[in-house]
XYZ file of C-alpha atoms in Angstrom:
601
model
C -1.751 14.172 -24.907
C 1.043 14.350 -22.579
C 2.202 10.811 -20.934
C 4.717 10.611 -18.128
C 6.004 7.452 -17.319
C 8.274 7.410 -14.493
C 10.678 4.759 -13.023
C 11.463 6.705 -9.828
C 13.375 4.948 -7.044
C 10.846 4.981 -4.472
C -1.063 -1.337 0.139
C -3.426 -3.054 2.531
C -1.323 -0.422 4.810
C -2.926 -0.560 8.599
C -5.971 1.888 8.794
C -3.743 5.023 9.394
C -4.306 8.455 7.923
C -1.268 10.475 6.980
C -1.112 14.035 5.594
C 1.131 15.247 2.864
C 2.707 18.191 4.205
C -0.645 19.327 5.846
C -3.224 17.787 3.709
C -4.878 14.728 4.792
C -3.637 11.077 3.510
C -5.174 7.853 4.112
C -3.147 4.908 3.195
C -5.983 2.358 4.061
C -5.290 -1.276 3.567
C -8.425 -3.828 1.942
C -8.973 -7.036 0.082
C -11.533 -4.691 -2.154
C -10.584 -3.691 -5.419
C -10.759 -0.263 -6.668
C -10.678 1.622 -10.541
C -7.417 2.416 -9.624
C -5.725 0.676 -12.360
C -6.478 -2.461 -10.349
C -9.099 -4.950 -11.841
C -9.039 -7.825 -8.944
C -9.316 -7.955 -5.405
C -6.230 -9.162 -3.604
C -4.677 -9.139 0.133
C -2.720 -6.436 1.587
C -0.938 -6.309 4.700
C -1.766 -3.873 7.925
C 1.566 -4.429 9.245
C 4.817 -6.410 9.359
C 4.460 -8.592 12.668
C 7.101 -6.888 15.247
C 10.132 -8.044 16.300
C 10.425 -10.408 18.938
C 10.099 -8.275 21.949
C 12.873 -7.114 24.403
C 12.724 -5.426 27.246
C 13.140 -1.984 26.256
C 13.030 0.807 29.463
C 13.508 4.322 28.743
C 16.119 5.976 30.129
C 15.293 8.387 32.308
C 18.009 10.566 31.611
C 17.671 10.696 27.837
C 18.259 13.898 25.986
C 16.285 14.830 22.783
C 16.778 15.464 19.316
C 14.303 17.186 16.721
C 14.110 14.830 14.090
C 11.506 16.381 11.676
C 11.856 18.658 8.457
C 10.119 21.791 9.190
C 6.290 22.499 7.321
C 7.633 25.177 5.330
C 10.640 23.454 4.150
C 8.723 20.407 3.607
C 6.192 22.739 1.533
C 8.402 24.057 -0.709
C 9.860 20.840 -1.207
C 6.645 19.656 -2.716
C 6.015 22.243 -4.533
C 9.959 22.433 -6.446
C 9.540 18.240 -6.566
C 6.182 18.643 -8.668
C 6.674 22.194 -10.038
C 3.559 23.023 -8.556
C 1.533 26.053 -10.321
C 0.133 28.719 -8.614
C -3.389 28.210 -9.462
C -5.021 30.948 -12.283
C -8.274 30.024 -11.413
C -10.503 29.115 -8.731
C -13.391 27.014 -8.310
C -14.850 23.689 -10.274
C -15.206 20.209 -9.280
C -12.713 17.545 -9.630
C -14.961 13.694 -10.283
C -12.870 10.493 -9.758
C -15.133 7.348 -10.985
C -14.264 4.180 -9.522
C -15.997 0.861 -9.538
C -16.115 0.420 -5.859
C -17.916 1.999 -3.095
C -16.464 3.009 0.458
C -17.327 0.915 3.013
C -17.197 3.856 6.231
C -16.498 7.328 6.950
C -14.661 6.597 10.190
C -10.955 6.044 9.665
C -10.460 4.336 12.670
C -12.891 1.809 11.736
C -12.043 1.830 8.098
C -10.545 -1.188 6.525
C -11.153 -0.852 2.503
C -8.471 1.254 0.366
C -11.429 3.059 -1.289
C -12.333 5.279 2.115
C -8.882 6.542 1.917
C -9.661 8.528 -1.205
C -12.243 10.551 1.183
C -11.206 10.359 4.683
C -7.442 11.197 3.749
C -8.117 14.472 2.788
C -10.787 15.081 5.562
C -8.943 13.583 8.529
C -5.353 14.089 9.683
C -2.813 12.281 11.775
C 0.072 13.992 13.574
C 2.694 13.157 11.148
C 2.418 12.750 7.394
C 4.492 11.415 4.358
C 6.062 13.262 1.895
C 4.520 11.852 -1.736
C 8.305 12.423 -2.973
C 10.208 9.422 -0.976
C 7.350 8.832 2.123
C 9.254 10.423 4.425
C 7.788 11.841 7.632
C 6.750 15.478 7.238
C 4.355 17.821 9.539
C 0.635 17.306 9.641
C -1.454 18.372 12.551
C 2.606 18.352 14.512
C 5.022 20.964 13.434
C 7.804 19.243 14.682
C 9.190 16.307 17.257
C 11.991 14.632 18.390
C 13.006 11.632 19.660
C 14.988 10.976 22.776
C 18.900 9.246 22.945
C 17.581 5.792 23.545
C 15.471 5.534 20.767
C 12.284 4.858 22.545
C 10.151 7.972 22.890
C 9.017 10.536 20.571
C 7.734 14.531 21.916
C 5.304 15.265 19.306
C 4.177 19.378 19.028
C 0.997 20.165 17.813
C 0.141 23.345 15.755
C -1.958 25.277 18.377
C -3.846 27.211 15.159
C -5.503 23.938 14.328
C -8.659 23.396 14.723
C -11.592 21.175 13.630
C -13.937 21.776 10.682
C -16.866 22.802 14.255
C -14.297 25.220 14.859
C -13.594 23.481 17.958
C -9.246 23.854 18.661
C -7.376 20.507 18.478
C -5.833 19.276 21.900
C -3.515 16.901 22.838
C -6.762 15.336 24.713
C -7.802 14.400 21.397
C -4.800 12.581 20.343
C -4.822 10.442 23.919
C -8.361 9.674 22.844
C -8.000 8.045 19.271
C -5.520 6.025 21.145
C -7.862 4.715 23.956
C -10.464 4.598 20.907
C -7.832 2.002 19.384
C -5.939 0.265 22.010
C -9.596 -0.541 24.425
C -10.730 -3.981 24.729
C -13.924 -3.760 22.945
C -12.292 -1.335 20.188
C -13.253 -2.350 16.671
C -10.157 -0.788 15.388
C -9.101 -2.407 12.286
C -5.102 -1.946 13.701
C -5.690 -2.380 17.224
C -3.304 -5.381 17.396
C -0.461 -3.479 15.222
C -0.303 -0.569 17.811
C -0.604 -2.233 20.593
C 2.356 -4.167 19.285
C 4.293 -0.873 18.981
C 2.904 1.885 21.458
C 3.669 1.035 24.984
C 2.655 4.278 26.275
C 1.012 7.726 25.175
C 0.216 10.648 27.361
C -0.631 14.620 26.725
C 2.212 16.511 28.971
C 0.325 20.044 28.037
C -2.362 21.321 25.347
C -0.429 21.439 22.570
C 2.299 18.331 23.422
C 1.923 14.442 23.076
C 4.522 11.833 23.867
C 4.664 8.683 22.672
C 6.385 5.422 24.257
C 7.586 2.834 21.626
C 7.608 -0.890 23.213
C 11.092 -0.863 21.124
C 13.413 1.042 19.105
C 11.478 0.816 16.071
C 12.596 2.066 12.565
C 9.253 3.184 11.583
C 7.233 3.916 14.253
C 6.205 7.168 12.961
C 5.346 5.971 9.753
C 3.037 3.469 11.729
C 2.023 5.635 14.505
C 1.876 9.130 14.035
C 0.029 8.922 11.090
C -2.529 7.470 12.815
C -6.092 9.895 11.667
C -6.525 11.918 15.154
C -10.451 12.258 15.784
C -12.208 14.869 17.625
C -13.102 14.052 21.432
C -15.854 15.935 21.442
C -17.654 14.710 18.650
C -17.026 10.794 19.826
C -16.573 10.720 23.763
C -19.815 9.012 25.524
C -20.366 6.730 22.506
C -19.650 3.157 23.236
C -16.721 1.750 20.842
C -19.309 -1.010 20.034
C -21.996 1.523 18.321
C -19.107 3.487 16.517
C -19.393 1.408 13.186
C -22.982 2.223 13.172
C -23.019 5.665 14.879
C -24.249 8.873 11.958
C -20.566 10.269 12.039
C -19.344 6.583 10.548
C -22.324 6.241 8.213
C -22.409 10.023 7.195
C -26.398 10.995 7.919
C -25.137 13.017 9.961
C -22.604 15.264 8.527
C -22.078 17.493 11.522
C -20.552 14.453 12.981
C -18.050 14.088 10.309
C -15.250 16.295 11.622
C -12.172 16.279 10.824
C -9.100 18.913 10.325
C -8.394 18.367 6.743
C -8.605 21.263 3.981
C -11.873 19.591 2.890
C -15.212 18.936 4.832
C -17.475 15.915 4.288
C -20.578 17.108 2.807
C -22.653 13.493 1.894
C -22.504 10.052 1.045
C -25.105 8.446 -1.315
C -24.181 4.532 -0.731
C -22.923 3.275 -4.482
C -23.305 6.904 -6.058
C -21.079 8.724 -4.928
C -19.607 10.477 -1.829
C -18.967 14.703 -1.687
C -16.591 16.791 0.213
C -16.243 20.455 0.045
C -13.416 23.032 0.515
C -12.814 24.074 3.854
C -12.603 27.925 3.572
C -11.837 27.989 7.421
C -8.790 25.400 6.725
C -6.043 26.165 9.287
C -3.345 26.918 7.419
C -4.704 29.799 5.157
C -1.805 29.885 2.939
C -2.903 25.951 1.736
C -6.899 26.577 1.288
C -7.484 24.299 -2.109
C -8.807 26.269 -5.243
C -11.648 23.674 -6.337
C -15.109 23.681 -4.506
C -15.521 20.065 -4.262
C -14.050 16.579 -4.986
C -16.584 13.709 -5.834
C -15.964 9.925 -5.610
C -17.993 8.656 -7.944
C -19.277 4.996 -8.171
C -20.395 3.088 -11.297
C -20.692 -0.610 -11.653
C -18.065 -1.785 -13.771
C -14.636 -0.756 -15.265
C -15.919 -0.582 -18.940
C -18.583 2.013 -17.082
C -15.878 3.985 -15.939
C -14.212 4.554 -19.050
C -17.100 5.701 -20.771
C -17.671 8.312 -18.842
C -14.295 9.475 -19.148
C -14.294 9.400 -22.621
C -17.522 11.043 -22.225
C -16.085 13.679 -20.281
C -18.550 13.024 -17.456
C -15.568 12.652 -15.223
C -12.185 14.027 -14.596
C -10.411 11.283 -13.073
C -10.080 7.300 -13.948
C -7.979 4.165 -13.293
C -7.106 1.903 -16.349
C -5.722 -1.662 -16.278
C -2.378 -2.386 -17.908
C -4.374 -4.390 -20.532
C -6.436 -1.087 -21.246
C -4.287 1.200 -21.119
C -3.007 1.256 -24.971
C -6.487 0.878 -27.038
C -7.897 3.853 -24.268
C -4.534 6.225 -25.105
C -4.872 5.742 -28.785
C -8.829 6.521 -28.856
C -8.638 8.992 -26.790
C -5.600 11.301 -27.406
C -6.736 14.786 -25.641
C -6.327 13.337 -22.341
C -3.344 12.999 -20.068
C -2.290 9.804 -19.125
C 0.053 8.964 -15.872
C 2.016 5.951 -15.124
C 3.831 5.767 -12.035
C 5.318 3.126 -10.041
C 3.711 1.980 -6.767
C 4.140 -1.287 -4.194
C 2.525 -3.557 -5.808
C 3.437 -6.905 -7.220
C 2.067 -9.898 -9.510
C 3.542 -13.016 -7.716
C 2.881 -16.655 -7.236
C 2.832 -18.640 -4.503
C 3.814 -22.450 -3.804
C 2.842 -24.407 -1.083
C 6.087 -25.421 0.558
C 3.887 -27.703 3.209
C 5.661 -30.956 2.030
C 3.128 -33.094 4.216
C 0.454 -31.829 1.624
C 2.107 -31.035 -1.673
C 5.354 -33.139 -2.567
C 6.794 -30.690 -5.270
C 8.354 -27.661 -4.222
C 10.446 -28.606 -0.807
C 13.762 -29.002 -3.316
C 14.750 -24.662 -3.605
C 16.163 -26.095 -7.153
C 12.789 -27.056 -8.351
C 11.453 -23.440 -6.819
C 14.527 -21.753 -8.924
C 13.936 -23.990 -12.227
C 10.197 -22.508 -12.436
C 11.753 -19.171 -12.066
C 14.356 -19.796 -14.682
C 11.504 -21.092 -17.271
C 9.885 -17.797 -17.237
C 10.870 -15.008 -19.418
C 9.709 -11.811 -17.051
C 10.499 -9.443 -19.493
C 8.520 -10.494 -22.000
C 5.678 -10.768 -19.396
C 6.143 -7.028 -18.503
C 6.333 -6.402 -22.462
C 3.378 -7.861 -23.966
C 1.179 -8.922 -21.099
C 1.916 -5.369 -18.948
C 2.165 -3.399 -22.072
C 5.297 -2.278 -20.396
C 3.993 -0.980 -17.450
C 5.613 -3.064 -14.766
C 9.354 -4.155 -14.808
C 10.775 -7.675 -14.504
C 10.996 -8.439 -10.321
C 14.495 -8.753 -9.489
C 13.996 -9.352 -5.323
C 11.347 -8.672 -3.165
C 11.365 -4.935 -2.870
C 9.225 -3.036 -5.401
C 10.427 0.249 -6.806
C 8.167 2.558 -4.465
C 10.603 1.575 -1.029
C 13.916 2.596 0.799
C 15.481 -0.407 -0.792
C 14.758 -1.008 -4.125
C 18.239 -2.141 -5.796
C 18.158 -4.937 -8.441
C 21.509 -4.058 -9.096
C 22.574 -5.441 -5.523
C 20.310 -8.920 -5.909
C 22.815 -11.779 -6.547
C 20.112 -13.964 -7.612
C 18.546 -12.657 -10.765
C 16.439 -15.467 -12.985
C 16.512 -14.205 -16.560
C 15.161 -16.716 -19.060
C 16.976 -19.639 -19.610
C 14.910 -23.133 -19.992
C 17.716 -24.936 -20.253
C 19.112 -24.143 -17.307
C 15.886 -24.937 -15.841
C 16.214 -28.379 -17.270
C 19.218 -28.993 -15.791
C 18.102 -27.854 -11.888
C 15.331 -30.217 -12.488
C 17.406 -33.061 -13.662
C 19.753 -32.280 -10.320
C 16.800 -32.520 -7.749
C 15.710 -36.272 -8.972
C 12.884 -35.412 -11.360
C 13.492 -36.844 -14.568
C 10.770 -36.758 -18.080
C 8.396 -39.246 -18.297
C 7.301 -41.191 -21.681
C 5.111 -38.396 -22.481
C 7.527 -35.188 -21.377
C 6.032 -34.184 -17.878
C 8.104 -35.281 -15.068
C 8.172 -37.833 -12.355
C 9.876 -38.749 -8.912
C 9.189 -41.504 -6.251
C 5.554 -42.081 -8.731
C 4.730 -38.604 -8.313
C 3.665 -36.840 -11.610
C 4.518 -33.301 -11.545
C 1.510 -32.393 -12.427
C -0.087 -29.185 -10.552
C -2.780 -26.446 -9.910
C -2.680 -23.068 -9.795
C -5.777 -21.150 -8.482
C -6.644 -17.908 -9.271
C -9.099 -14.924 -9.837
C -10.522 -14.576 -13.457
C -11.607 -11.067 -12.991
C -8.004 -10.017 -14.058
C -7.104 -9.674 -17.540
C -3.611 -10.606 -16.478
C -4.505 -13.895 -15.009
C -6.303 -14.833 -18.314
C -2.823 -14.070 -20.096
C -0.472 -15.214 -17.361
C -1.974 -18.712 -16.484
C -1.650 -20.058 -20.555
C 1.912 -18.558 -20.845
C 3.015 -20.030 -17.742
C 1.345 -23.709 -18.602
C 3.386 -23.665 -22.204
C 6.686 -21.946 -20.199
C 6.774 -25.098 -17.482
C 5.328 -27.546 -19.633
C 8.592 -27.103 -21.523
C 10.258 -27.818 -19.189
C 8.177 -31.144 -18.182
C 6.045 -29.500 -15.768
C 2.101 -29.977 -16.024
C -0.056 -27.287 -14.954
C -4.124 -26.280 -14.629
C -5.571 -23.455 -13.735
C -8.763 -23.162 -11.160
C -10.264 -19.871 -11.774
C -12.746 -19.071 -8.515
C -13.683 -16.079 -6.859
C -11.143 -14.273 -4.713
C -13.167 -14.546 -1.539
C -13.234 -18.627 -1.619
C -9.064 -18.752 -2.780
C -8.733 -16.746 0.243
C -10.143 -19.098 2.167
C -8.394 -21.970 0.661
C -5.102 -20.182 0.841
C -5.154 -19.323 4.356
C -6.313 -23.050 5.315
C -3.467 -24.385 3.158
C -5.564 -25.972 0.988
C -3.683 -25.362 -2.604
C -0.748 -25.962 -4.663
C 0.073 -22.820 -6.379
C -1.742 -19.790 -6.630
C -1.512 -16.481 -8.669
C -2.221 -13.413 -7.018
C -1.277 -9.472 -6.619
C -0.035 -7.661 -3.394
C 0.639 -4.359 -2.403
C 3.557 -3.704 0.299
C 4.122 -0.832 2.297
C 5.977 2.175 1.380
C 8.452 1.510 4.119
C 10.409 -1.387 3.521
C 8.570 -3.815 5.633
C 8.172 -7.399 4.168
C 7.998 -9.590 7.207
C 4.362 -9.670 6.881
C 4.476 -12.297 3.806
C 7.700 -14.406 5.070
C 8.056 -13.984 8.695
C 8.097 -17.527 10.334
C 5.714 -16.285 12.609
C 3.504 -14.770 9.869
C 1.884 -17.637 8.867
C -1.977 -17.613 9.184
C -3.864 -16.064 10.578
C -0.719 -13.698 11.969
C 0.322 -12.403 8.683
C 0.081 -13.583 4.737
C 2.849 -15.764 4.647
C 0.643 -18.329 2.895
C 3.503 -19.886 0.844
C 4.589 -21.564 4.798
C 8.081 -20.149 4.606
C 10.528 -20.116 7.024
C 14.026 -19.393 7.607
C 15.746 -18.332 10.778
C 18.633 -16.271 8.989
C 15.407 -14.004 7.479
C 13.366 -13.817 10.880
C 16.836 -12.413 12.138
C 17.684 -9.784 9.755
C 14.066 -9.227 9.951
C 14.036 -8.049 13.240
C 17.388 -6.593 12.987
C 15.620 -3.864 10.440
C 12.292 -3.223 12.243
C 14.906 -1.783 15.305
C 17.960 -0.177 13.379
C 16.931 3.570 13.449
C 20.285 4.458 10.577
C 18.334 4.882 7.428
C 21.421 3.531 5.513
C 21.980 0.586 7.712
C 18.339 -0.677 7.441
C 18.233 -0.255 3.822
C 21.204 -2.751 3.591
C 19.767 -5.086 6.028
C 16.657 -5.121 3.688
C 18.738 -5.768 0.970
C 20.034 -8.719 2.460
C 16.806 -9.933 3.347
C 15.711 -9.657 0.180
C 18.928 -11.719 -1.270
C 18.010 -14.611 0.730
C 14.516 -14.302 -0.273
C 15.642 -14.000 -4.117
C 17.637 -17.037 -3.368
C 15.109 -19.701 -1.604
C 12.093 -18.103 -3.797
C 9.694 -19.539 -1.867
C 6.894 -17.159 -3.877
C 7.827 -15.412 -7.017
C 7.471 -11.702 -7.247
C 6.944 -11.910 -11.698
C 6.410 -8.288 -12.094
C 6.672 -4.957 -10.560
C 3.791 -3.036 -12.635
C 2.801 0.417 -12.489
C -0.598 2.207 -12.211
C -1.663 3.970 -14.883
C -4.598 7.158 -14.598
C -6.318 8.977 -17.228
C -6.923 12.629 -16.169
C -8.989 15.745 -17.619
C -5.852 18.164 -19.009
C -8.190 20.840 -17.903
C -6.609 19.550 -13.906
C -3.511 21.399 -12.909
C -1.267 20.195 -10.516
C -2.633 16.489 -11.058
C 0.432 14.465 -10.001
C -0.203 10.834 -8.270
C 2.030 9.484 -6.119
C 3.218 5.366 -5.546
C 3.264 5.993 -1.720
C -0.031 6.826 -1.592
C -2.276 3.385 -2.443
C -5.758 5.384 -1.699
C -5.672 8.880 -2.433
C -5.831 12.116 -4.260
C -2.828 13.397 -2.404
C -2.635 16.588 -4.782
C -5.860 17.920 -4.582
C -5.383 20.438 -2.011
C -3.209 21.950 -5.044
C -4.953 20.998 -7.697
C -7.099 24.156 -10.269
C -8.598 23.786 -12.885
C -9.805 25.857 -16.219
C -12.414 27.885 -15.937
């Protein structure tokens, strides 16, 4: 059995597909879970909300620079990063069970992170991200630039590509995924997010698009160009409003499933399973895949999924942090890959002092921090697949740097004592503390689908009940703690999120992210972040955003208003017979790889 476990320094992302170097990516963004190592539904974001808008006009007399790594260079990059093998064999099918269906086979309508595992390999924006640090590489664009004032972007397709019809790609069809997305009655699951940050888009030939940011904006490409480009032909005439229900989106029709990608849809049996095929005719001839087919396939439960691993009835499967070491033991033949990703186990206070009297004193915030040994969380509850969260910003990002937080909680009750002592709430007669006639007494709601809840909520009622600090747990479905967390309507609640790969955070503790503009449920707000906030969604210097993210996340580390506990890992049992199998943390839905991936005959 061969296990890597990497700590390299680099969720619900926006509906955009991206391409790895050519293939097709879709970071899709949902509330649904998948067998991904994930065992509980939870909230992800589609976008940090934009800066407060300026008025940004571009200058007509800008001059351009190319900005982008070339294919080849971005290629080869892959393929050194990975050590990539040339395949020995072709042909075979590659099965990935998970426990959830898709919901769509229209990426511009597509809102649930399972879709991405089919339409990212199918469909293709015009820029992609590298699975090494998420950087912009070519897709269905060779190359672009951006002009001197940091507002527009010259964007040149390949004119080889074509779509799986045969039909060539155009700039026309670029122009019309964006009218697709930006019309009144679109259904787009991002409409508001790029109309937010696309002023203006136009095709200046066949082959050329340009692209008008409403501000100089850090990761526009990352947000924009990645966008899945669909095929004008196929969808032109059909009003936005029958798209979610039109044969291309529900897949009986496959000849209206087109996209560019190095695979072709071929069908979708709702909760069996969904089939694409390799594209022989793929555009870049040099990239053609080596297996015939990928299948999602769909059971109904986790413990489903890992028999038929072990039953070798698949070659792909997600395991849970909790089942991770019992599966590895009892099943040593097969390869098993941790790898860091966005994600986060957090909790969340309400800092609404009308409706919840505890947590508007930051020392009472810091004293629960301080009563909570992390590491031993990440040890025995993780298994050791997460690390202890030192800031906001998880390992897969631009700015991961614990060594630069200056707040770091390690474990020290006593210290949390004393915080609580200093902010007026002293023990009562039978240990749990009290202010004004206010028992600190709370609840914490949560999901009990997750194995990590069950173990979390006890530890953290005998951690802060040490400290004179009464808590119970309400376990409810993640649907209705949605709703009661978005409404305000809690205390404390225990939950997962994934981020995106790009550094963005404003989404959760934006002043002006509170619901229903963002997921800043904890009702945060502090000028000084809003400010460096903004300040990082415009600087375009990679090594001057980076810093102002670091400070950001300082002052987040420092107020806590939610608690990031853990950054954990996802963990994936594979088939050694797969070559080439090597997931990536930027990529929340997808089998980036598998336009590389052989297996044994």
């Amino acid at each position: 059995m061969t296990r890597t476990h990497r700590l390299d320094r680099r969720h619900f992302l926006g509906t955009t597909a991206t391409a790895a170097a050519g293939a097709g990516l879709a970071l899709a963004r949902s509330a649904a879970a998948t067998a991904q190592g994930s065992s509980s539904p939870e909230a992800s974001p589609s976008a940090s909300p934009a800066a407060s808008p300026v008025a940004a006009t571009p200058d007509p007399n800008a001059t351009w620079k190319t900005i982008s790594v070339s294919r080849a260079d971005a290629l080869k990059a892959i393929r050194d990063h990975y050590k990539m093998e040339d395949p020995a064999n072709k042909g075979g099918d590659v099965i990935q069970v998970f426990t959830t269906d898709i919901a769509t086979l229209n990426p511009i309508l597509a809102q649930d992170l399972a879709a991405g595992y089919i339409l990212g390999i199918v469909y293709q924006g015009m820029v992609g991200l590298s699975p090494i640090d998420g950087s912009p590489v070519p897709a269905l664009a060779d190359s672009w630039e951006i002009s001197s004032d940091g507002l527009r972007y010259r964007l040149h397709l390949n004119p080889d590509a074509t779509w799986h019809d045969g039909q060539p790609v155009t700039a026309a069809d670029v122009t019309a995924t964006f009218d697709a997305i930006l019309a009144k009655d679109s259904l787009a699951a991002n409409s508001a997010t790029i109309r937010s940050l696309l002023a203006a888009y136009t095709a200046t030939d066949d082959h050329t698009v340009e692209l008008t940011a409403t501000d100089q904006i850090a990761t526009f490409l990352e947000q924009v160009g990645t966008i899945a480009v669909m095929p004008k032909h196929i969808w032109e005439g059909v009003a936005y409003s029958d798209w979610p229900a039109d044969p291309g989106s529900t897949g009986q029709d496959p000849k209206r499933v087109v996209g560019t990608g190095p695979f072709t849809f071929v069908e979708w049996v709702q909760g069996d399973h969904c089939t694409i095929a390799r594209n022989d005719a793929y555009w870049l001839p040099d990239e053609i895949p080596a297996v015939d087919r990928y299948i999602y396939r769909v059971v109904g439960d986790g413990a489903s999924a890992l028999q038929a691993m072990q039953a070798g009835e698949v070659d792909v499967a997600g395991l849970s942090a909790a089942q991770a070491p019992s599966f590895i033991k009892d099943n040593p033949d097969l390869t098993i890959t941790a790898f860091d990703t966005t994600h986060m186990y957090y909790y969340i206070t309400n800092l609404d002092t009308a409706k919840v009297p505890f947590f508007g004193d930051v020392r009472v915030r810091q004293a629960m921090v301080w009563a909570l040994d992390r590491d031993l969380v990440a040890k025995q509850i993780f298994n050791d697949y997460a690390v202890r969260a030192d800031g906001t910003q998880p390992p897969v990002g631009p700015a991961y740097a614990p060594d630069q937080i200056t707040s770091v909680y390690t474990y020290d009750p006593d210290k949390a004592k004393a915080l609580l002592d200093e902010a007026g709430w002293a023990v009562g007669k039978d240990g749990i503390r009290e202010k004004d006639g206010v028992r600190f007494t709370v609840e914490i709601l949560y999901t009990n689908s997750s194995v990590q809840n069950q173990q979390l909520i006890p530890y953290m009622q005998q951690c802060w009940k040490e400290i004179g600090i009464e808590l119970s747990g309400a376990a409810m479905p993640f649907p209705t703690m949605l709703e009661r967390l978005n409404v305000g309507d809690f205390t404390m609640s225990l939950t997962g999120f994934s981020f995106t790969p790009d550094g963005n955070q404003g989404v959760m503790y934006r002043s002006d992210a509170m619901y229903p503009a963002g997921f800043n449920i904890a009702r945060y707000s502090n000028p000084k972040y809003d400010e460096l906030d903004s300040a990082q969604q415009r600087e375009l210097d990679t090594a001057r955003r980076r810093d102002l993210l670091i400070q950001a996340s300082n002052i987040l580390a420092a107020d806590v208003p939610n608690v990031p506990i853990v950054f954990d890992q996802s963990v994936i049992a594979s088939n050694p017979a797969l070559h080439n199998f090597h997931p990536s943390g930027y990529f929340a839905a997808s089998i980036w790889q598998l336009q590389w991936m052989w297996r044994d005959a």
